[in-house]
Amino acid sequence: MERYASLDALVRHQLRKWPQHPPGLWTRLSGTPRVLRGRPADAANAVSPFLKIPGTDRLKTLPDGMWLQFGGTPAEPWCDVVAIEACSSFQNLLDKRARFAPSTHSLLAVCPLPWLLAPATEGDPTPRWRLTGVVASEPTGPLTLPVRDIRVLYGLREKHYRPFAQGQVPHAHEFFCPMTALTADKGYESPAMQALLSRLSTTANFYDLPQDRSPG
């Protein structure tokens, strides 16, 4: 069995196997959601999207996993974000929760140019910028989008997960799972994980959804 330098590295290794659009995440409202995996970076690609507060150059947030749903128009684009963070200790959990705590600051998602120009999936040469649906022509610089909504899934060690689940009340944007759910091979195929991901979607807040009338 291949060994990893840290638990975070093992989680990122498994998250690279997750699809561009994990099952259950962002249920269809109309048409096909424009979803791309932003993090972790592919083995052949060293750059990937990150989060930041407007006006900062150094204070970047680099989640272990991040998926972006692109929306809007080329004139007014936005994105929804689901981030995944592996927390090996309670202190690590506190540090990471602080990065996503509600604040008066707006949050930006930055998609680097090399990431936009590279294909999203092996065997398909289509560059990512074409798949976003919000970039009208080939970009010459990074794409910076306002984050409309963010949900965060934290993975906790078993010895931390049980007492936390029994005694804590998460914020509305926070979700939790045992670390083993993230380190499992193709953990996204688990019915329990798919059910959890469906609760991360903004569509989960509605009583009923309009019927999808898109072709296919």
mmCIF file of C-alpha atoms in Angstrom, residues 33-175:
data_model
loop_
_atom_site.group_PDB
_atom_site.id
_atom_site.type_symbol
_atom_site.label_atom_id
_atom_site.label_comp_id
_atom_site.label_asym_id
_atom_site.label_seq_id
_atom_site.Cartn_x
_atom_site.Cartn_y
_atom_site.Cartn_z
ATOM 1 C CA PRO A 33 -25.053 22.520 -13.765
ATOM 2 C CA ARG A 34 -21.659 23.816 -14.882
ATOM 3 C CA VAL A 35 -19.550 22.135 -12.212
ATOM 4 C CA LEU A 36 -15.775 21.686 -12.195
ATOM 5 C CA ARG A 37 -13.380 20.284 -9.614
ATOM 6 C CA GLY A 38 -11.014 23.072 -8.652
ATOM 7 C CA ARG A 39 -8.931 21.283 -6.016
ATOM 8 C CA PRO A 40 -6.899 19.213 -5.540
ATOM 9 C CA ALA A 41 -4.841 19.911 -8.633
ATOM 10 C CA ASP A 42 -4.304 17.134 -11.138
ATOM 11 C CA ALA A 43 -0.938 15.418 -10.860
ATOM 12 C CA ALA A 44 0.194 17.068 -14.110
ATOM 13 C CA ASN A 45 -1.105 20.523 -13.165
ATOM 14 C CA ALA A 46 0.515 22.469 -10.336
ATOM 15 C CA VAL A 47 -1.994 25.342 -10.295
ATOM 16 C CA SER A 48 -5.620 25.306 -9.231
ATOM 17 C CA PRO A 49 -8.298 27.744 -8.013
ATOM 18 C CA PHE A 50 -8.192 29.300 -4.570
ATOM 19 C CA LEU A 51 -10.282 31.602 -2.384
ATOM 20 C CA LYS A 52 -9.352 35.071 -1.175
ATOM 21 C CA ILE A 53 -10.727 38.266 0.314
ATOM 22 C CA PRO A 54 -10.801 41.210 -2.122
ATOM 23 C CA GLY A 55 -7.724 43.398 -1.972
ATOM 24 C CA THR A 56 -5.398 40.775 -0.480
ATOM 25 C CA ASP A 57 -2.415 39.212 -2.243
ATOM 26 C CA ARG A 58 -1.169 36.790 0.415
ATOM 27 C CA LEU A 59 -4.180 35.736 2.486
ATOM 28 C CA LYS A 60 -5.367 32.850 0.326
ATOM 29 C CA THR A 61 -7.468 29.860 1.367
ATOM 30 C CA LEU A 62 -6.475 26.579 -0.290
ATOM 31 C CA PRO A 63 -9.005 23.874 0.651
ATOM 32 C CA ASP A 64 -8.000 20.220 0.354
ATOM 33 C CA GLY A 65 -10.929 19.805 -2.033
ATOM 34 C CA MET A 66 -13.028 22.409 -3.859
ATOM 35 C CA TRP A 67 -15.802 22.229 -6.437
ATOM 36 C CA LEU A 68 -17.191 25.258 -8.257
ATOM 37 C CA GLN A 69 -20.597 25.638 -9.852
ATOM 38 C CA PHE A 70 -20.459 28.475 -12.369
ATOM 39 C CA GLY A 71 -23.496 30.640 -12.979
ATOM 40 C CA GLY A 72 -24.631 33.966 -14.340
ATOM 41 C CA THR A 73 -23.496 35.458 -17.633
ATOM 42 C CA PRO A 74 -20.169 36.649 -19.089
ATOM 43 C CA ALA A 75 -21.212 40.148 -18.058
ATOM 44 C CA GLU A 76 -22.095 39.137 -14.485
ATOM 45 C CA PRO A 77 -20.631 35.745 -13.543
ATOM 46 C CA TRP A 78 -20.629 34.137 -10.111
ATOM 47 C CA CYS A 79 -19.943 30.753 -8.562
ATOM 48 C CA ASP A 80 -21.129 28.554 -5.717
ATOM 49 C CA VAL A 81 -18.399 26.674 -3.858
ATOM 50 C CA VAL A 82 -18.230 23.422 -1.933
ATOM 51 C CA ALA A 83 -14.960 23.009 -0.041
ATOM 52 C CA ILE A 84 -13.639 19.902 1.702
ATOM 53 C CA GLU A 85 -11.168 20.163 4.570
ATOM 54 C CA ALA A 86 -9.381 17.304 6.341
ATOM 55 C CA CYS A 87 -8.790 18.115 10.010
ATOM 56 C CA SER A 88 -6.289 15.921 11.854
ATOM 57 C CA SER A 89 -6.765 17.619 15.237
ATOM 58 C CA PHE A 90 -9.218 19.847 17.078
ATOM 59 C CA GLN A 91 -6.821 22.795 16.731
ATOM 60 C CA ASN A 92 -6.659 22.171 12.990
ATOM 61 C CA LEU A 93 -10.468 22.141 12.900
ATOM 62 C CA LEU A 94 -10.669 25.450 14.791
ATOM 63 C CA ASP A 95 -8.140 27.057 12.437
ATOM 64 C CA LYS A 96 -9.959 25.896 9.321
ATOM 65 C CA ARG A 97 -13.415 26.813 10.631
ATOM 66 C CA ALA A 98 -12.131 30.355 11.237
ATOM 67 C CA ARG A 99 -11.253 30.715 7.550
ATOM 68 C CA PHE A 100 -14.858 30.108 6.534
ATOM 69 C CA ALA A 101 -16.601 31.879 9.410
ATOM 70 C CA PRO A 102 -19.353 34.293 8.321
ATOM 71 C CA SER A 103 -18.070 37.848 8.017
ATOM 72 C CA THR A 104 -18.840 41.172 6.399
ATOM 73 C CA HIS A 105 -16.156 40.499 3.770
ATOM 74 C CA SER A 106 -17.098 39.223 0.351
ATOM 75 C CA LEU A 107 -15.211 36.184 -0.892
ATOM 76 C CA LEU A 108 -13.630 35.691 -4.299
ATOM 77 C CA ALA A 109 -12.765 32.514 -6.182
ATOM 78 C CA VAL A 110 -9.701 32.916 -8.408
ATOM 79 C CA CYS A 111 -9.230 30.520 -11.345
ATOM 80 C CA PRO A 112 -5.622 30.767 -12.667
ATOM 81 C CA LEU A 113 -5.099 31.039 -16.414
ATOM 82 C CA PRO A 114 -3.233 27.708 -16.814
ATOM 83 C CA TRP A 115 -6.123 25.945 -15.052
ATOM 84 C CA LEU A 116 -8.671 27.578 -17.355
ATOM 85 C CA LEU A 117 -6.740 26.648 -20.500
ATOM 86 C CA ALA A 118 -6.153 23.017 -19.482
ATOM 87 C CA PRO A 119 -8.694 20.246 -20.212
ATOM 88 C CA ALA A 120 -10.908 19.152 -17.336
ATOM 89 C CA THR A 121 -10.844 15.428 -18.085
ATOM 90 C CA GLU A 122 -8.332 13.071 -19.618
ATOM 91 C CA GLY A 123 -9.187 12.190 -23.196
ATOM 92 C CA ASP A 124 -11.272 15.335 -23.788
ATOM 93 C CA PRO A 125 -9.273 18.326 -25.108
ATOM 94 C CA THR A 126 -12.031 20.840 -24.297
ATOM 95 C CA PRO A 127 -10.463 23.563 -22.102
ATOM 96 C CA ARG A 128 -12.109 24.329 -18.791
ATOM 97 C CA TRP A 129 -12.967 27.919 -19.729
ATOM 98 C CA ARG A 130 -15.413 26.612 -22.338
ATOM 99 C CA LEU A 131 -17.104 24.420 -19.723
ATOM 100 C CA THR A 132 -17.737 27.270 -17.281
ATOM 101 C CA GLY A 133 -20.368 28.841 -19.523
ATOM 102 C CA VAL A 134 -19.416 32.326 -18.296
ATOM 103 C CA VAL A 135 -16.288 33.021 -20.390
ATOM 104 C CA ALA A 136 -17.167 34.285 -23.862
ATOM 105 C CA SER A 137 -13.714 33.932 -25.463
ATOM 106 C CA GLU A 138 -10.338 32.392 -24.694
ATOM 107 C CA PRO A 139 -9.023 34.150 -21.583
ATOM 108 C CA THR A 140 -5.657 35.856 -21.341
ATOM 109 C CA GLY A 141 -5.614 36.160 -17.562
ATOM 110 C CA PRO A 142 -7.127 34.603 -14.425
ATOM 111 C CA LEU A 143 -10.887 34.531 -13.892
ATOM 112 C CA THR A 144 -11.988 36.092 -10.586
ATOM 113 C CA LEU A 145 -15.555 35.405 -9.500
ATOM 114 C CA PRO A 146 -17.655 36.550 -6.540
ATOM 115 C CA VAL A 147 -18.704 33.581 -4.415
ATOM 116 C CA ARG A 148 -22.491 33.560 -4.153
ATOM 117 C CA ASP A 149 -22.684 30.675 -1.682
ATOM 118 C CA ILE A 150 -20.193 28.399 0.081
ATOM 119 C CA ARG A 151 -20.643 25.127 1.952
ATOM 120 C CA VAL A 152 -17.778 23.355 3.753
ATOM 121 C CA LEU A 153 -17.443 19.642 4.522
ATOM 122 C CA TYR A 154 -14.979 18.871 7.323
ATOM 123 C CA GLY A 155 -13.461 15.422 7.733
ATOM 124 C CA LEU A 156 -12.606 14.539 11.346
ATOM 125 C CA ARG A 157 -10.728 11.640 12.876
ATOM 126 C CA GLU A 158 -13.079 9.089 14.425
ATOM 127 C CA LYS A 159 -11.979 9.971 17.983
ATOM 128 C CA HIS A 160 -12.878 13.620 17.278
ATOM 129 C CA TYR A 161 -15.953 13.078 15.120
ATOM 130 C CA ARG A 162 -18.109 11.253 17.687
ATOM 131 C CA PRO A 163 -17.781 13.720 20.587
ATOM 132 C CA PHE A 164 -18.071 16.682 18.196
ATOM 133 C CA ALA A 165 -21.279 15.310 16.659
ATOM 134 C CA GLN A 166 -22.764 14.677 20.091
ATOM 135 C CA GLY A 167 -22.022 18.064 21.623
ATOM 136 C CA GLN A 168 -21.726 20.724 18.908
ATOM 137 C CA VAL A 169 -24.172 22.612 16.675
ATOM 138 C CA PRO A 170 -22.682 23.374 13.234
ATOM 139 C CA HIS A 171 -23.192 26.667 11.450
ATOM 140 C CA ALA A 172 -25.541 26.593 8.485
ATOM 141 C CA HIS A 173 -22.698 26.290 5.960
ATOM 142 C CA GLU A 174 -20.858 23.519 7.856
ATOM 143 C CA PHE A 175 -21.093 19.768 7.371
#
